[in-house]
PDB file of C-alpha atoms in Angstrom:
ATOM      1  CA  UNK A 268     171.136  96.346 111.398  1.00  0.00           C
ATOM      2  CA  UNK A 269     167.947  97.914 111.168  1.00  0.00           C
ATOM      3  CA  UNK A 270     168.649 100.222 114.352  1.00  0.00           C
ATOM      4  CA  UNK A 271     172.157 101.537 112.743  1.00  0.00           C
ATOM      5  CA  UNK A 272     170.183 101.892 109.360  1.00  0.00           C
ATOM      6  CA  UNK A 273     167.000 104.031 111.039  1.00  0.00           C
ATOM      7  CA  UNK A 274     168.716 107.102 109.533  1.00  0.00           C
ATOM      8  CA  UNK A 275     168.910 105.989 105.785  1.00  0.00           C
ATOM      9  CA  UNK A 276     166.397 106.865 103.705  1.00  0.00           C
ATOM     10  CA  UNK A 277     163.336 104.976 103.448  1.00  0.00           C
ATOM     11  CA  UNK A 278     163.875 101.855 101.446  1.00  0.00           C
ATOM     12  CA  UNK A 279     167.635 102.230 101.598  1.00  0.00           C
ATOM     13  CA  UNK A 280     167.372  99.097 103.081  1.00  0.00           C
ATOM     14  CA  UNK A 281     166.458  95.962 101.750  1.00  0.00           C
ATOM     15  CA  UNK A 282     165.443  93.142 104.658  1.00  0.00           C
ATOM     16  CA  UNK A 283     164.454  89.651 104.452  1.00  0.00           C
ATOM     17  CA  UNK A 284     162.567  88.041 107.461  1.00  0.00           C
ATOM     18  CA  UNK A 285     162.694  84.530 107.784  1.00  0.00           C
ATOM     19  CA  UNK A 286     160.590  84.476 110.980  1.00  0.00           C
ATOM     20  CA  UNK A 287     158.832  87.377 112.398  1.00  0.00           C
ATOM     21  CA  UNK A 288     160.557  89.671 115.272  1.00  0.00           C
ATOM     22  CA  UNK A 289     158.790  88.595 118.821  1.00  0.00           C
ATOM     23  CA  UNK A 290     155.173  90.238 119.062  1.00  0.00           C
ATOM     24  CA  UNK A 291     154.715  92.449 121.377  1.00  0.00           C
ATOM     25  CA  UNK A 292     151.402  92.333 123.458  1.00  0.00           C
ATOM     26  CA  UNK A 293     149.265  95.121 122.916  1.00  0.00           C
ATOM     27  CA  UNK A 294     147.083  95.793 126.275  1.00  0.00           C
ATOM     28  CA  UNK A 295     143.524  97.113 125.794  1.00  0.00           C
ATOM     29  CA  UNK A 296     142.989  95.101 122.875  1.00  0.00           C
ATOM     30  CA  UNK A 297     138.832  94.920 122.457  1.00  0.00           C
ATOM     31  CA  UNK A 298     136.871  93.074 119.808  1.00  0.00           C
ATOM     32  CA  UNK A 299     135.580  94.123 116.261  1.00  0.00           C
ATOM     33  CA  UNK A 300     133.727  93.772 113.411  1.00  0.00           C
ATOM     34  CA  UNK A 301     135.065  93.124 109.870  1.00  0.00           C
ATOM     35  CA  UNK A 302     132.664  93.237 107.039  1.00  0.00           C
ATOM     36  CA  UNK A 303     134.350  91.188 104.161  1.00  0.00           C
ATOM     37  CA  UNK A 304     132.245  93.041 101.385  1.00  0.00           C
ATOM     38  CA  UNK A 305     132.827  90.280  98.554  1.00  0.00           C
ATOM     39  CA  UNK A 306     131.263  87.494 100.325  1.00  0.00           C
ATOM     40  CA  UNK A 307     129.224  89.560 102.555  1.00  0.00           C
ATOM     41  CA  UNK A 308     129.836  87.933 105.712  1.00  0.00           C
ATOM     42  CA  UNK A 309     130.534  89.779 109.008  1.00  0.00           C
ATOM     43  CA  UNK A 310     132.604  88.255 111.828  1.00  0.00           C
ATOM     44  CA  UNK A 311     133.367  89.051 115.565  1.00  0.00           C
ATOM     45  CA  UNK A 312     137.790  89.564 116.112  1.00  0.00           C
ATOM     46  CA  UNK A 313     138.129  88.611 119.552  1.00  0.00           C
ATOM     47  CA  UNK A 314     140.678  90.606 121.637  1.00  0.00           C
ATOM     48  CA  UNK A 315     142.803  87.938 121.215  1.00  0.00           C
ATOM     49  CA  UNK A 316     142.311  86.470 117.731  1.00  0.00           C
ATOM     50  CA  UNK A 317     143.179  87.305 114.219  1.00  0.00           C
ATOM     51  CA  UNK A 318     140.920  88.727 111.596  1.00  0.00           C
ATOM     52  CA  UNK A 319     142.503  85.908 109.369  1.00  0.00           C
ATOM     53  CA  UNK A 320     141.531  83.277 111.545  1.00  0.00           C
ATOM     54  CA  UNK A 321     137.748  84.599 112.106  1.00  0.00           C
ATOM     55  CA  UNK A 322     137.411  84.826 108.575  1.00  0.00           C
ATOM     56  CA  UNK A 323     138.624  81.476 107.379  1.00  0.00           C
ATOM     57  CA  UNK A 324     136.427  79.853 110.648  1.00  0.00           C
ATOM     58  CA  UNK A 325     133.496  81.971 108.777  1.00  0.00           C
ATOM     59  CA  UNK A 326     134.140  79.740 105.490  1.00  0.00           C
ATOM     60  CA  UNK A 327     135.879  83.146 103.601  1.00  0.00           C
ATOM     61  CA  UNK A 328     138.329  82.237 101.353  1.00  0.00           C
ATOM     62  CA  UNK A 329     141.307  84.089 102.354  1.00  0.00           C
ATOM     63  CA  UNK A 330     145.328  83.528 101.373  1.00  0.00           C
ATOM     64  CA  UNK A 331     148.240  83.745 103.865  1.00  0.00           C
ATOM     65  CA  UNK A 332     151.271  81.934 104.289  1.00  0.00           C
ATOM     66  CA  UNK A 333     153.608  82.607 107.285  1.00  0.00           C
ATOM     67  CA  UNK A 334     150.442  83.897 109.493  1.00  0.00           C
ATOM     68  CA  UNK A 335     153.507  86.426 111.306  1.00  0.00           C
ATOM     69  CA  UNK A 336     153.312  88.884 109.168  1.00  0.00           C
ATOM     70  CA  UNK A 337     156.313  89.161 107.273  1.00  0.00           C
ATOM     71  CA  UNK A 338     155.328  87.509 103.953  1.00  0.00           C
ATOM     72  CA  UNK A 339     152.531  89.493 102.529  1.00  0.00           C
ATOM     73  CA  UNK A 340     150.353  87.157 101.175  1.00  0.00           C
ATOM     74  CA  UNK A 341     147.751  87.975 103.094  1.00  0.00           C
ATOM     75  CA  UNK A 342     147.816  91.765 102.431  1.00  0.00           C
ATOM     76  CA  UNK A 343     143.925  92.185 101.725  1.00  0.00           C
ATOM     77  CA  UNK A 344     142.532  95.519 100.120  1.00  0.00           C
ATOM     78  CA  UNK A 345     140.826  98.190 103.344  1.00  0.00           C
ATOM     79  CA  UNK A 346     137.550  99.390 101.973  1.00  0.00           C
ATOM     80  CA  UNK A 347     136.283 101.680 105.280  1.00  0.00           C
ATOM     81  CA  UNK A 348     137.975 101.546 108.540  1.00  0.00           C
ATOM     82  CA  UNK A 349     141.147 102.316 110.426  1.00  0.00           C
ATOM     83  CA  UNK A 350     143.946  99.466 110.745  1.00  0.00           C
ATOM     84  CA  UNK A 351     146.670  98.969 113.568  1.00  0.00           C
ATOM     85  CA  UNK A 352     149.086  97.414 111.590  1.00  0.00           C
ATOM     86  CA  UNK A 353     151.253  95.240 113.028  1.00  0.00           C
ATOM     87  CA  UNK A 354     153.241  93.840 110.129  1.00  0.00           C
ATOM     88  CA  UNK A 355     156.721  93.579 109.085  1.00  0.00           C
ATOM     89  CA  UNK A 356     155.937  93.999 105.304  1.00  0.00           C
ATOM     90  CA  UNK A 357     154.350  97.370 104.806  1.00  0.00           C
ATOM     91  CA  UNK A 358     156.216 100.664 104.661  1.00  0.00           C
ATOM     92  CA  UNK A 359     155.863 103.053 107.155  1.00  0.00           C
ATOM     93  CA  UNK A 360     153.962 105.461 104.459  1.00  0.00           C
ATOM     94  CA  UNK A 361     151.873 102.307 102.821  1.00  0.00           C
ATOM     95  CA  UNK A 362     150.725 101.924 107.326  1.00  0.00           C
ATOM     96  CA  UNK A 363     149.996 106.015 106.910  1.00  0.00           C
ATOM     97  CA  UNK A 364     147.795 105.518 103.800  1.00  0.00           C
ATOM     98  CA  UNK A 365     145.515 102.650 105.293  1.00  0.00           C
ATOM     99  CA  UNK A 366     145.014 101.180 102.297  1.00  0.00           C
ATOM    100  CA  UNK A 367     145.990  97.624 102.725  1.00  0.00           C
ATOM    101  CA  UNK A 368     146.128  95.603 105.551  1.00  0.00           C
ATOM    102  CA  UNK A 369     147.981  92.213 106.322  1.00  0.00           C
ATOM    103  CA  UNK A 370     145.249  90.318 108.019  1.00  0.00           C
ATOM    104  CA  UNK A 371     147.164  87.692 109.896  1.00  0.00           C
ATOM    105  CA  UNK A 372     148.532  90.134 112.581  1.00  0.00           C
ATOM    106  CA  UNK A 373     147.231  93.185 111.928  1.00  0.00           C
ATOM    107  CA  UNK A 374     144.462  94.138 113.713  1.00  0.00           C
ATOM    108  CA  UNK A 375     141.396  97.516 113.358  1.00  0.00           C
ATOM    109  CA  UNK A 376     141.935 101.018 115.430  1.00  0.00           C
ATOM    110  CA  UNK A 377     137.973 101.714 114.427  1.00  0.00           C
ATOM    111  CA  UNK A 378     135.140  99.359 115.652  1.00  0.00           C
ATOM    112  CA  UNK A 379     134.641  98.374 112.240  1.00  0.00           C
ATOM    113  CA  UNK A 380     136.698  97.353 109.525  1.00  0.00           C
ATOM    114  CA  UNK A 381     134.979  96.573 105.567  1.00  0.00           C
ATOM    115  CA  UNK A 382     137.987  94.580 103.984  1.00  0.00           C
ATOM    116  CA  UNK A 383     137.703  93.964  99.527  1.00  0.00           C
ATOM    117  CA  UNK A 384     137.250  89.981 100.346  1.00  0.00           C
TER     118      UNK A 384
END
């Protein structure tokens, strides 16, 4: 459906997910550093972890839900930094604008990422 509908206009169409689309590995994946500016804790993303989990193994209070990306609880506020979102709940604009980030799949294009947590 959402091939035959990539012509609509955005938001045309209306999706629910009720388990996230297979991930596709991303090679040249490299480790960084998220400031969560709230609690004032920095952590270390490993190529192949979360910024979700690193934060909650920190002790930061953080929300999520389906941890695949399609819920958006975990959307978290971007203070500085790039992301490489790889959600399923953001808009393609919302991606472009860089303000949010879902922090359960998505992951930083800069070396450093301050997220409002």
């Amino acid at each position: 459906v959402e091939e035959r509908a990539s012509s609509w206009p955005q938001g045309a169409l209306h999706l629910e997910r009720f388990s996230a689309p297979p991930a596709v590995p991303v090679a040249g994946d490299v480790p960084f550093e998220v400031l969560a500016k709230r609690s004032g804790i920095t952590v270390t993303v490993p190529a192949d972890g979360s910024i979700l989990k690193a934060l909650d193994d920190a002790g930061v209070n953080t929300l999520s839900s389906c941890s695949e990306g399609i819920c958006g609880a975990c959307e978290t506020l971007v203070v500085e930094g790039k992301p490489d979102h790889r959600d399923h709940v953001l808009t393609e604009e919302e991606k472009e604008s860089g303000e949010y980030i879902m922090i359960c799949v998505s992951r930083a294009c800069t070396k450093r990422i301050v997220l409002d947590i």
